[in-house]
Tab-separated table of C-alpha atoms and ligand atoms in Angstrom:
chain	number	residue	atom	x	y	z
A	1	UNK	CA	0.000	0.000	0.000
A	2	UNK	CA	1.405	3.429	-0.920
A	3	UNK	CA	2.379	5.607	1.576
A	4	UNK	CA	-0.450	8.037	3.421
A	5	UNK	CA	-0.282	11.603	2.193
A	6	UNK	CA	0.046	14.617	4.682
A	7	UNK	CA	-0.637	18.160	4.136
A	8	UNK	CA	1.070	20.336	6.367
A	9	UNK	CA	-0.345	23.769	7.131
A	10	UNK	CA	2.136	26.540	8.189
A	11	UNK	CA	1.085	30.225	9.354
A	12	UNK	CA	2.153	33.137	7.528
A	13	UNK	CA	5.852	33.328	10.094
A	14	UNK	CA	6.135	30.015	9.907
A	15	UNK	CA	9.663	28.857	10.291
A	16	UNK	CA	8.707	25.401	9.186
A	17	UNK	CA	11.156	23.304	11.517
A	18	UNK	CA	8.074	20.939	12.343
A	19	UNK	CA	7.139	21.441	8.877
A	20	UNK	CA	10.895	19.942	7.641
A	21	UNK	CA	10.861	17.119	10.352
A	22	UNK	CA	7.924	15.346	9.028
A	23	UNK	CA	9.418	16.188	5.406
A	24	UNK	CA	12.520	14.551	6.486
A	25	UNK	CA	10.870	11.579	8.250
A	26	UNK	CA	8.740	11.163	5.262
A	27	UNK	CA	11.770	10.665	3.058
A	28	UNK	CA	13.790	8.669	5.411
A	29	UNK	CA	11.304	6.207	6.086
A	30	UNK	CA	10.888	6.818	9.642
A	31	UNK	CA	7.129	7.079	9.339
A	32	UNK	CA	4.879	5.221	7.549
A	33	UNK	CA	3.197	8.603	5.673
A	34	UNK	CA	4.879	11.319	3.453
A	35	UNK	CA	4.555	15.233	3.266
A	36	UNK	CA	2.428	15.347	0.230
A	37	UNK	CA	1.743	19.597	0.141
A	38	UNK	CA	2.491	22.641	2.848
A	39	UNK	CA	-0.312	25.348	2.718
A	40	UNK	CA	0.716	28.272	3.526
A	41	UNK	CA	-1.091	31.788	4.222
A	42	UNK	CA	1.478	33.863	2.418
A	43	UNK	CA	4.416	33.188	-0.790
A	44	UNK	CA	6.734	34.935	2.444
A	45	UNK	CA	6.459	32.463	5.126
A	46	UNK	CA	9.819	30.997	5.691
A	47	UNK	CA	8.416	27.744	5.868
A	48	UNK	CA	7.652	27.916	1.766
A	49	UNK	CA	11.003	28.565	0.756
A	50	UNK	CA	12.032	25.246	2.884
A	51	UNK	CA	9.159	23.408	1.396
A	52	UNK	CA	10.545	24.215	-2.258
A	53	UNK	CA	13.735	23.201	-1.440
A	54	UNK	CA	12.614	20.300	-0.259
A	55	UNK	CA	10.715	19.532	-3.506
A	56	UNK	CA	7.444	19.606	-1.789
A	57	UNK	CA	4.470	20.947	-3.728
A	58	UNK	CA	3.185	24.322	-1.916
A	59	UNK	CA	-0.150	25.634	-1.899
A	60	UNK	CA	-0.702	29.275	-0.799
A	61	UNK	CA	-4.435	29.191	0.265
A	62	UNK	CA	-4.854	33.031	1.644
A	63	UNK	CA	-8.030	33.186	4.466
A	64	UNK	CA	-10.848	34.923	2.956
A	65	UNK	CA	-14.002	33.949	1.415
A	66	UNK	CA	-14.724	30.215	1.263
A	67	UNK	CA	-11.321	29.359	2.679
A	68	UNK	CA	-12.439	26.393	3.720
A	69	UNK	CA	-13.160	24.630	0.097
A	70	UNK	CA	-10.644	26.343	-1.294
A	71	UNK	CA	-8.034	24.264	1.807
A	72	UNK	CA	-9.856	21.115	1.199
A	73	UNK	CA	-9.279	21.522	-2.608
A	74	UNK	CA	-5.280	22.080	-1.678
A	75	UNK	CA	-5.850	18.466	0.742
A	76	UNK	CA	-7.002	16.113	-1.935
A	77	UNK	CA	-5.584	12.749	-1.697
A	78	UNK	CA	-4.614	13.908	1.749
A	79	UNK	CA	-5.270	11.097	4.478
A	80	UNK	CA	-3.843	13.234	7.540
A	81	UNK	CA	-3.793	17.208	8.263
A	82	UNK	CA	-0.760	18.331	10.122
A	83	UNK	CA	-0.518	22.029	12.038
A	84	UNK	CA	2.706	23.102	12.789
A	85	UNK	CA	2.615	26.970	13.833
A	86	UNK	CA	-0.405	27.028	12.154
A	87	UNK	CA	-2.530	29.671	14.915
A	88	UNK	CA	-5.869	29.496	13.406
A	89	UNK	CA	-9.184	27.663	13.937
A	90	UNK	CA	-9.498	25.239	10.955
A	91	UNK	CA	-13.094	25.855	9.322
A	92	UNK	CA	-15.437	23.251	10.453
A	93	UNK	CA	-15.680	21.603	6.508
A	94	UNK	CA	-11.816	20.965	7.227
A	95	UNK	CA	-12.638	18.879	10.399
A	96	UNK	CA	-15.600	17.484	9.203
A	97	UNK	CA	-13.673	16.156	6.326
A	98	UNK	CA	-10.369	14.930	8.371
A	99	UNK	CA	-12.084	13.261	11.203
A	100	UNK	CA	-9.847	12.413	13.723
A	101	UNK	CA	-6.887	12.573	11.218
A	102	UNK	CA	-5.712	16.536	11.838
A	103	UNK	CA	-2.857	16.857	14.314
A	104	UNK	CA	-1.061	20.202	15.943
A	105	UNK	CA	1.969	20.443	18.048
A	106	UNK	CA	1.790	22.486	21.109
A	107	UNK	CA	5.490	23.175	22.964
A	108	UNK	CA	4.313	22.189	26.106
A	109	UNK	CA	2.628	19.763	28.179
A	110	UNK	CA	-1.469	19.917	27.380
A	111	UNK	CA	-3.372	20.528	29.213
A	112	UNK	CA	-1.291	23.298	31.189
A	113	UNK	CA	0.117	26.302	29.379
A	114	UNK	CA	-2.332	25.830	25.984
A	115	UNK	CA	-5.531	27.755	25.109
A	116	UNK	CA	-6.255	30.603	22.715
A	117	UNK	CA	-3.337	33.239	22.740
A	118	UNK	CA	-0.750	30.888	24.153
A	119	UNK	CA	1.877	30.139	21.403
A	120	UNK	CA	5.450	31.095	21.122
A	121	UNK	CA	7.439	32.793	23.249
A	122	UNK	CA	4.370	33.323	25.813
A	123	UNK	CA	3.754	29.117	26.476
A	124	UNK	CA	7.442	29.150	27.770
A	125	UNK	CA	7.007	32.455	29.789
A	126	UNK	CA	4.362	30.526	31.109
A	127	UNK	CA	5.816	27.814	32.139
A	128	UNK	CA	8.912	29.518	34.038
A	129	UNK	CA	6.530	31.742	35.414
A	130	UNK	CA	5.036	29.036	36.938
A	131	UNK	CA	7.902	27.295	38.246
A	132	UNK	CA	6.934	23.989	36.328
A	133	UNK	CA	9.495	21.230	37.291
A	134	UNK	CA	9.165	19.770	33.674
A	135	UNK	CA	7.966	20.953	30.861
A	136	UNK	CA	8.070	19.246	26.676
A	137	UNK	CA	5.582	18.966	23.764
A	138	UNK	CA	2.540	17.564	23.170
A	139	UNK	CA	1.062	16.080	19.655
A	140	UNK	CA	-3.104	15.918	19.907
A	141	UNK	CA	-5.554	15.823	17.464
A	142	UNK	CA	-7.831	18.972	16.550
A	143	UNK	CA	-10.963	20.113	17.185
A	144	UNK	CA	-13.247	23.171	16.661
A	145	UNK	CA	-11.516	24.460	20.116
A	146	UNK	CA	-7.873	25.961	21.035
A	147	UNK	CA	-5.296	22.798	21.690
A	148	UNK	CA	-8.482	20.579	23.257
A	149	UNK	CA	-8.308	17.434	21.054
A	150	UNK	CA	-7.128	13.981	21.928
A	151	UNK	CA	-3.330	13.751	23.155
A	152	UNK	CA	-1.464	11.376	21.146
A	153	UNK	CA	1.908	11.470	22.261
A	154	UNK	CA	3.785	13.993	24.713
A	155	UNK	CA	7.762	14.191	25.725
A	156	UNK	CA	8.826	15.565	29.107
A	157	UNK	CA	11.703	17.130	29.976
A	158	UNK	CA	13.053	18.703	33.330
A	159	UNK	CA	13.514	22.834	33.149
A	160	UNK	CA	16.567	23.652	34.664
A	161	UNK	CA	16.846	26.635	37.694
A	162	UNK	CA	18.247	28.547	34.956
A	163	UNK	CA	16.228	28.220	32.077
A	164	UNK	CA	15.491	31.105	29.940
A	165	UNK	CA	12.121	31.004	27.443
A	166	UNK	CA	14.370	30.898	24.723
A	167	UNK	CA	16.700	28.282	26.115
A	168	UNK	CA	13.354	25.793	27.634
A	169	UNK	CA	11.923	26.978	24.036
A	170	UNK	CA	15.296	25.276	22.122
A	171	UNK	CA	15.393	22.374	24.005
A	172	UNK	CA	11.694	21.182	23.228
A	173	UNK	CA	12.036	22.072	19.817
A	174	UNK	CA	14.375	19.472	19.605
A	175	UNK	CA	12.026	17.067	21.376
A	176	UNK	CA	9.031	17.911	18.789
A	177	UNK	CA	10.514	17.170	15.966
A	178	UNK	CA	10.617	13.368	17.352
A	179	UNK	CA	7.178	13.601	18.635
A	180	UNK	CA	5.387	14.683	15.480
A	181	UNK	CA	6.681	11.386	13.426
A	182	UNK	CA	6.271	9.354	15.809
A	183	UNK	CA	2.611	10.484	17.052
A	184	UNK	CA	1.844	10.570	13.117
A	185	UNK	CA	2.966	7.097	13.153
A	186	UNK	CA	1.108	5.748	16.266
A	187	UNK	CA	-1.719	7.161	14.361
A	188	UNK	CA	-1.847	5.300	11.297
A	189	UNK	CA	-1.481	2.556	13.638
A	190	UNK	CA	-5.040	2.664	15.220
B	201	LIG	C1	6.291	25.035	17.398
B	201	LIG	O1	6.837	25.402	18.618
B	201	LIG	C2	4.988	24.316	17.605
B	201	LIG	O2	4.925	23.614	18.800
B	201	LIG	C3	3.975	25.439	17.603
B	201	LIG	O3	4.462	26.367	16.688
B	201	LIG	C4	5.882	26.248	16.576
B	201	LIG	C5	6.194	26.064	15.132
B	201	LIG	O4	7.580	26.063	14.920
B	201	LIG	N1	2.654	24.951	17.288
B	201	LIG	P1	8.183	25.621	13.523
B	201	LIG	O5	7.636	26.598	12.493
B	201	LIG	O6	7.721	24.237	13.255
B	201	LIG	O7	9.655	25.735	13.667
């Protein structure tokens, strides 16, 4: 059986990290499913330019009127939906389509330090703030509400008395892009 297509969505600063891990994984054969597309809001996300050089088809599908359709026409042949640093809500016809198949990564553990408004620098603010012994990343699967879905997968890691957000916000970014293959994988797996 061929493998299952993925189309990744980015946001319009998307570095695409996430993005290239799955890419990468796709290629290498760590995960039974390939990057098939990367939508992206914008031609100047970072994340496209990575996605070209990685020979992966992009799709620039701007929000607007029927952005929905015009997403699920950029999915077809698509089995799973991927968010990474995608900040949106996906229209409902999206979900309705992908049931159970669209994933995001959050950098932290769910369901502490998630919600609307908490992505980037802020989760990892968060976290220190709160004087969280450990913090990591969590892989879930989407819903109509804000990092809610079904956790597949989450790593853990300890944050040191000296952690900075930037330095906590390094070290799981490492530990995502293991997560989001693997959870991918435990998914076609169900
Ligand atoms: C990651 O930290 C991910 O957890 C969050 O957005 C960030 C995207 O980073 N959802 P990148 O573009 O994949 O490097």
């Amino acid at each position: 059986m061929d493998n299952a297509r993925i189309a990744v969505m980015v946001g319009p600063k998307g570095r695409g990290s996430n993005m290239l891990a799955l890419i990468r994984a796709g290629k290498e054969g760590r995960m039974p499913a390939c990057v098939e597309v990367v939508i992206a809001p914008t031609h100047s996300a970072p994340a496209v330019q990575t996605a070209q050089d990685e020979k992966v088809r992009v799709a620039i599908v701007e929000p607007g009127d029927d952005y929905g359709a015009r997403l699920l026409d950029a999915m077809e042949g698509c089995r799973y939906v991927c968010l990474a640093g995608f900040l949106r809500l996906l229209p409902e016809e999206v979900l309705r389509a992908f049931p159970d198949r669209v994933l995001n990564i959050h950098p932290a553990l769910l369901p502490d330090f998630g919600g609307k408004g908490m992505y980037g620098a802020r989760v990892h603010e968060g976290v220190i703030a709160a004087g969280a012994k450990e913090s990591g990343c969590t892989v879930h699967l989407v819903n109509e509400r804000y990092d809610d879905g079904r956790i597949l997968l989450q790593k853990r890691l300890e944050v040191a008395p000296d952690d900075t957000p930037e330095s906590l916000a390094a070290r799981v970014l490492e530990l995502e892009h293991q997560a989001y293959p693997e959870a991918l994988t435990k998914l076609t797996r169900e």
